[in-house]
Amino acid sequence: MSVLQFSREELVDVYRTMRTIRRFEERVMEEMATGDIPGNTHLYAGQEASAVGVCLQLRDDDYISSTHRGHGHSIAKGVDIDSMMAELFGRASGTCGGKGGSMHIADLRKGMLGANGIVAAGAPITCGAALSAKLLGTGQVAVAFAGDGAMNEGVMSESFNLAKIWMLPIIFVIEDNGFGEATANAFVSAGSFTRRAESYDIPTIEVDGTDVFSVYAAAGEAVERARAGGGPTMLHVHVPRYYGHYSGDPDTYRTPEEKAAMRRERDCLSNFRQRVKEVSLVETAELDAVDEQVEAAIGRAVSAARAAPFPPTSALTTDVYVKYL
Amino acid sequence: MAQKSFRQALNEALHFEMGRDPRVIMMGEDLTGGAGANGVKDAWGGPFGVTRGLLDAFGPERIRDTPISEAAFIGAAAGAALTGLRPIAEIMFVDFAGVCLDQIMNQAAKFRYMFGGRAKTPLVIRATYGAGSRSGSQHTQALYPIFTHIPGLKVVIPSTPYDAKGLLLQAIRDDDPVIFLEHKMLYDTVGDVPDGAYTIPFGEARVARDGKDVLIIAIGRMVQVAEEAARKLASEGISAAIIDPRTTSPLDEDTLLDFTETIGRVVIVDEANPRCSVATDISALLADKCFDALKAPIKLVTAPHAPVPYAPNLEDAYIPSADAVVKAATSIVKR
Ligand SMILES: Cc1ncc(C[n+]2csc(CCOP(=O)(O)OP(=O)(O)O)c2C)c(N)n1
């Protein structure tokens, strides 16, 4: 995919979304240290080009499902960062009214079917969303994001099979950061992920997840197939994970050198800057200005979240049912 | 006696029993946290630091890091238990039992009965449970009522470091499948724990505190809440006894009935959702077997019939509080 297929404005937008995810994550890490964000979060930093490259191919009403590492997917799909930040702080103004937290951010108005605390659980749910789209004839497609670790849950294979026999408009995006928590993928996964999908006759594309243009191209092919009634596709996206598994992870199973090299050599934002510089489409100063705007926007989100009230105690037992009696 | 944490107590039990019996093996996700990654091993000591040092002591054949495949490895543990090993399998959060419930509920729990008593399944499934960590609805449930409901499973819920060690040793030596539930918020609690091995039989409740005005029955972490409530009640001149059943299956009915007979007033504190729960089960037992001894209605202090919320103020309101226990107790003592 050539950079030149994008307009200047589009390139700036792509950059802005990736930078927003990065800065959101860095800021969440900083805010965690203050103790004001409850619990733990799983940070997406390093993987931005995957979410952004895929979601750029989607319509506003297309569906995605996410994992426990859901902030990046949510932002890429257009979920408002103010309500996401408020959710992380457990406030009533959050995406889920403070009831969900980091691992359960969802926004159905944006087709975002939820982050998920259960590994691989999003895959079958997304098959269901794709089935809705197919039977209701809406032309929507559905994307299930999952990690390399999730590939070892049986429900992934079951979902591949279902997606193929029902010819669902679905794309499985496997974000391979080499780790499931602290355990290396090489230690727990047999064979190849793409061959697993291919054994169900699902077409696959392997792609460098630090290059937003490659991801965009791969996702484009998959989305086109899905919309045309051609059924599922699986993308195997290779990404780095900058932080530990979760915000409290000492991350001692990787060496400092390894982590530094990852940030130096496999950074989607530097990669992007390099690519647009080569074709002299966007001035560096313009990207720097985006960085400042993003910084300010995240700052506002944090201040608003801090100022927002917690949910009332009466909310404890609401929303359990639509109607109970 | 040496002071040790709940975490340490469990670690000692695992070390001891694996050293004593070569058939004991362990499996689970991140059990050695980082095994195989660039030569770094045991970096976490397990997701909650409980299994630290076991890899060094017993090697990767007996301490197995699994893929994220609960249905497969819990099923494999059940199969291995049926055929000569004594596996301890770890489900990181008991909520994930949802992924492998078939292997627990329809397979491991049923082997012995379905096979006409000709099978043994010496399997221990360890899992963390409970609210208080701000982890949201899918990582905080107190699911022991579900397991207690299923014949064939034994269900153990220790509340102190001492009990944790003795009950875990008992669980590993038991020939039935045991669900062993560790409250995440108890790992750092400290108490007397002997260095040597000892076991605590299943189905024997612990009298955590003697008293005469009201009986508080509390499960797992709720024993701490009950103790706080008992101290407050004492300052108001009310003497509360506390019983910790320790295992909900088998259940020490005798002790519960004896204390109810003598005291006549009962509060049951349970972190699980209240419908079809251990609290309702014990309450029904007492009403059925010693109705005449009751001087007041049995009071239940439980979580509401709702998932665990994320917002800190809501999660705090969700977990039964000492004040709620005090209120329940006073309401029946003053009757
Ligand atoms: C069914 C289930 N098992 C285990 C876990 C605990 N857990 C949460 S995230 C995770 C690792 C997931 O790895 P991967 O799918 O590669 O995603 P990544 O963390 O790398 O983004 C594990 C084991 C869980 N949440 N759900």
PDB file of N, CA and C and ligand atoms in Angstrom, chain A residues 68-69 117-119 147-150 153 177 179-181 241 245, chain B residues 29-30 68 70 92 96 99 139, ligand 1:
ATOM      1  N   HIS A  68      -9.066  -7.964  26.676  1.00  0.00           N
ATOM      2  CA  HIS A  68      -8.758  -7.254  27.922  1.00  0.00           C
ATOM      3  C   HIS A  68      -7.877  -6.030  27.643  1.00  0.00           C
ATOM      4  N   ARG A  69      -7.233  -6.011  26.455  1.00  0.00           N
ATOM      5  CA  ARG A  69      -6.340  -4.893  26.087  1.00  0.00           C
ATOM      6  C   ARG A  69      -7.118  -3.990  25.127  1.00  0.00           C
ATOM      7  N   GLY A 117     -13.007  -9.522  29.589  1.00  0.00           N
ATOM      8  CA  GLY A 117     -12.135 -10.080  30.622  1.00  0.00           C
ATOM      9  C   GLY A 117     -11.862 -11.554  30.424  1.00  0.00           C
ATOM     10  N   ILE A 118     -12.544 -12.153  29.473  1.00  0.00           N
ATOM     11  CA  ILE A 118     -12.375 -13.590  29.252  1.00  0.00           C
ATOM     12  C   ILE A 118     -11.679 -13.786  27.904  1.00  0.00           C
ATOM     13  N   VAL A 119     -10.504 -14.388  27.943  1.00  0.00           N
ATOM     14  CA  VAL A 119      -9.703 -14.536  26.736  1.00  0.00           C
ATOM     15  C   VAL A 119     -10.471 -15.335  25.669  1.00  0.00           C
ATOM     16  N   GLY A 147      -5.683 -12.007  20.833  1.00  0.00           N
ATOM     17  CA  GLY A 147      -4.236 -12.115  20.950  1.00  0.00           C
ATOM     18  C   GLY A 147      -3.726 -13.471  20.506  1.00  0.00           C
ATOM     19  N   ASP A 148      -2.399 -13.622  20.491  1.00  0.00           N
ATOM     20  CA  ASP A 148      -1.819 -14.915  20.145  1.00  0.00           C
ATOM     21  C   ASP A 148      -2.185 -15.960  21.203  1.00  0.00           C
ATOM     22  N   GLY A 149      -2.236 -15.524  22.464  1.00  0.00           N
ATOM     23  CA  GLY A 149      -2.595 -16.458  23.526  1.00  0.00           C
ATOM     24  C   GLY A 149      -4.011 -16.980  23.336  1.00  0.00           C
ATOM     25  N   ALA A 150      -4.890 -16.116  22.892  1.00  0.00           N
ATOM     26  CA  ALA A 150      -6.295 -16.491  22.699  1.00  0.00           C
ATOM     27  C   ALA A 150      -6.448 -17.589  21.662  1.00  0.00           C
ATOM     28  N   GLU A 153      -7.378 -21.070  22.852  1.00  0.00           N
ATOM     29  CA  GLU A 153      -8.681 -21.410  23.414  1.00  0.00           C
ATOM     30  C   GLU A 153      -9.503 -22.123  22.346  1.00  0.00           C
ATOM     31  N   ASN A 177       1.698 -10.439  19.898  1.00  0.00           N
ATOM     32  CA  ASN A 177       2.793  -9.685  20.534  1.00  0.00           C
ATOM     33  C   ASN A 177       3.785 -10.638  21.192  1.00  0.00           C
ATOM     34  N   PHE A 179       3.444 -12.797  23.474  1.00  0.00           N
ATOM     35  CA  PHE A 179       3.235 -13.203  24.858  1.00  0.00           C
ATOM     36  C   PHE A 179       1.758 -13.330  25.213  1.00  0.00           C
ATOM     37  N   GLY A 180       1.450 -14.316  26.042  1.00  0.00           N
ATOM     38  CA  GLY A 180       0.177 -14.393  26.740  1.00  0.00           C
ATOM     39  C   GLY A 180       0.551 -14.175  28.194  1.00  0.00           C
ATOM     40  N   GLU A 181       0.217 -13.052  28.759  1.00  0.00           N
ATOM     41  CA  GLU A 181       0.728 -12.634  30.062  1.00  0.00           C
ATOM     42  C   GLU A 181       2.253 -12.719  30.048  1.00  0.00           C
ATOM     43  N   ARG A 241       4.595  -5.353  22.262  1.00  0.00           N
ATOM     44  CA  ARG A 241       3.825  -4.876  23.427  1.00  0.00           C
ATOM     45  C   ARG A 241       4.799  -4.132  24.323  1.00  0.00           C
ATOM     46  N   HIS A 245       2.352  -7.137  30.911  1.00  0.00           N
ATOM     47  CA  HIS A 245       1.009  -7.639  30.607  1.00  0.00           C
ATOM     48  C   HIS A 245      -0.067  -6.711  31.168  1.00  0.00           C
TER      49      HIS A 245
ATOM     50  N   GLU B  29      -1.839 -21.681  33.820  1.00  0.00           N
ATOM     51  CA  GLU B  29      -1.288 -20.580  33.024  1.00  0.00           C
ATOM     52  C   GLU B  29      -0.339 -19.730  33.873  1.00  0.00           C
ATOM     53  N   ASP B  30       0.847 -19.477  33.341  1.00  0.00           N
ATOM     54  CA  ASP B  30       1.820 -18.610  34.020  1.00  0.00           C
ATOM     55  C   ASP B  30       2.184 -19.098  35.412  1.00  0.00           C
ATOM     56  N   ILE B  68      -3.290 -21.016  27.091  1.00  0.00           N
ATOM     57  CA  ILE B  68      -4.566 -20.491  27.596  1.00  0.00           C
ATOM     58  C   ILE B  68      -5.662 -21.373  27.000  1.00  0.00           C
ATOM     59  N   GLU B  70      -8.163 -23.631  29.038  1.00  0.00           N
ATOM     60  CA  GLU B  70      -8.669 -24.248  30.270  1.00  0.00           C
ATOM     61  C   GLU B  70      -9.397 -25.551  30.027  1.00  0.00           C
ATOM     62  N   MET B  92      -6.731 -19.389  36.993  1.00  0.00           N
ATOM     63  CA  MET B  92      -6.230 -18.133  37.546  1.00  0.00           C
ATOM     64  C   MET B  92      -7.307 -17.370  38.334  1.00  0.00           C
ATOM     65  N   PHE B  96     -13.081 -17.936  35.236  1.00  0.00           N
ATOM     66  CA  PHE B  96     -12.724 -18.609  33.983  1.00  0.00           C
ATOM     67  C   PHE B  96     -13.177 -20.067  33.971  1.00  0.00           C
ATOM     68  N   VAL B  99     -15.199 -21.328  31.144  1.00  0.00           N
ATOM     69  CA  VAL B  99     -14.648 -21.847  29.896  1.00  0.00           C
ATOM     70  C   VAL B  99     -14.522 -23.378  29.933  1.00  0.00           C
ATOM     71  N   HIS B 139     -13.919 -10.918  36.916  1.00  0.00           N
ATOM     72  CA  HIS B 139     -12.746 -11.400  37.652  1.00  0.00           C
ATOM     73  C   HIS B 139     -12.957 -11.406  39.163  1.00  0.00           C
TER      74      HIS B 139
HETATM   75  C1  LIG C   1     -10.414 -17.707  29.822  1.00  0.00           C
HETATM   76  C2  LIG C   1      -9.330 -16.888  30.413  1.00  0.00           C
HETATM   77  N1  LIG C   1      -8.200 -17.499  30.800  1.00  0.00           N
HETATM   78  C3  LIG C   1      -7.190 -16.787  31.340  1.00  0.00           C
HETATM   79  C4  LIG C   1      -7.299 -15.433  31.488  1.00  0.00           C
HETATM   80  C5  LIG C   1      -6.179 -14.627  32.110  1.00  0.00           C
HETATM   81  N2  LIG C   1      -5.535 -13.839  31.065  1.00  0.00           N
HETATM   82  C6  LIG C   1      -5.910 -12.576  30.813  1.00  0.00           C
HETATM   83  S1  LIG C   1      -5.078 -11.932  29.536  1.00  0.00           S
HETATM   84  C7  LIG C   1      -4.212 -13.335  29.283  1.00  0.00           C
HETATM   85  C8  LIG C   1      -3.193 -13.403  28.200  1.00  0.00           C
HETATM   86  C9  LIG C   1      -3.793 -13.231  26.861  1.00  0.00           C
HETATM   87  O1  LIG C   1      -2.797 -13.297  25.914  1.00  0.00           O
HETATM   88  P1  LIG C   1      -3.069 -12.858  24.427  1.00  0.00           P
HETATM   89  O2  LIG C   1      -4.337 -13.472  23.933  1.00  0.00           O
HETATM   90  O3  LIG C   1      -1.840 -13.157  23.649  1.00  0.00           O
HETATM   91  O4  LIG C   1      -3.321 -11.307  24.492  1.00  0.00           O
HETATM   92  P2  LIG C   1      -2.293 -10.171  24.936  1.00  0.00           P
HETATM   93  O5  LIG C   1      -2.341 -10.096  26.422  1.00  0.00           O
HETATM   94  O6  LIG C   1      -0.957 -10.567  24.439  1.00  0.00           O
HETATM   95  O7  LIG C   1      -2.815  -8.933  24.309  1.00  0.00           O
HETATM   96  C10 LIG C   1      -4.576 -14.297  30.220  1.00  0.00           C
HETATM   97  C11 LIG C   1      -3.983 -15.639  30.314  1.00  0.00           C
HETATM   98  C12 LIG C   1      -8.512 -14.830  31.094  1.00  0.00           C
HETATM   99  N3  LIG C   1      -8.714 -13.524  31.257  1.00  0.00           N
HETATM  100  N4  LIG C   1      -9.501 -15.572  30.543  1.00  0.00           N
END
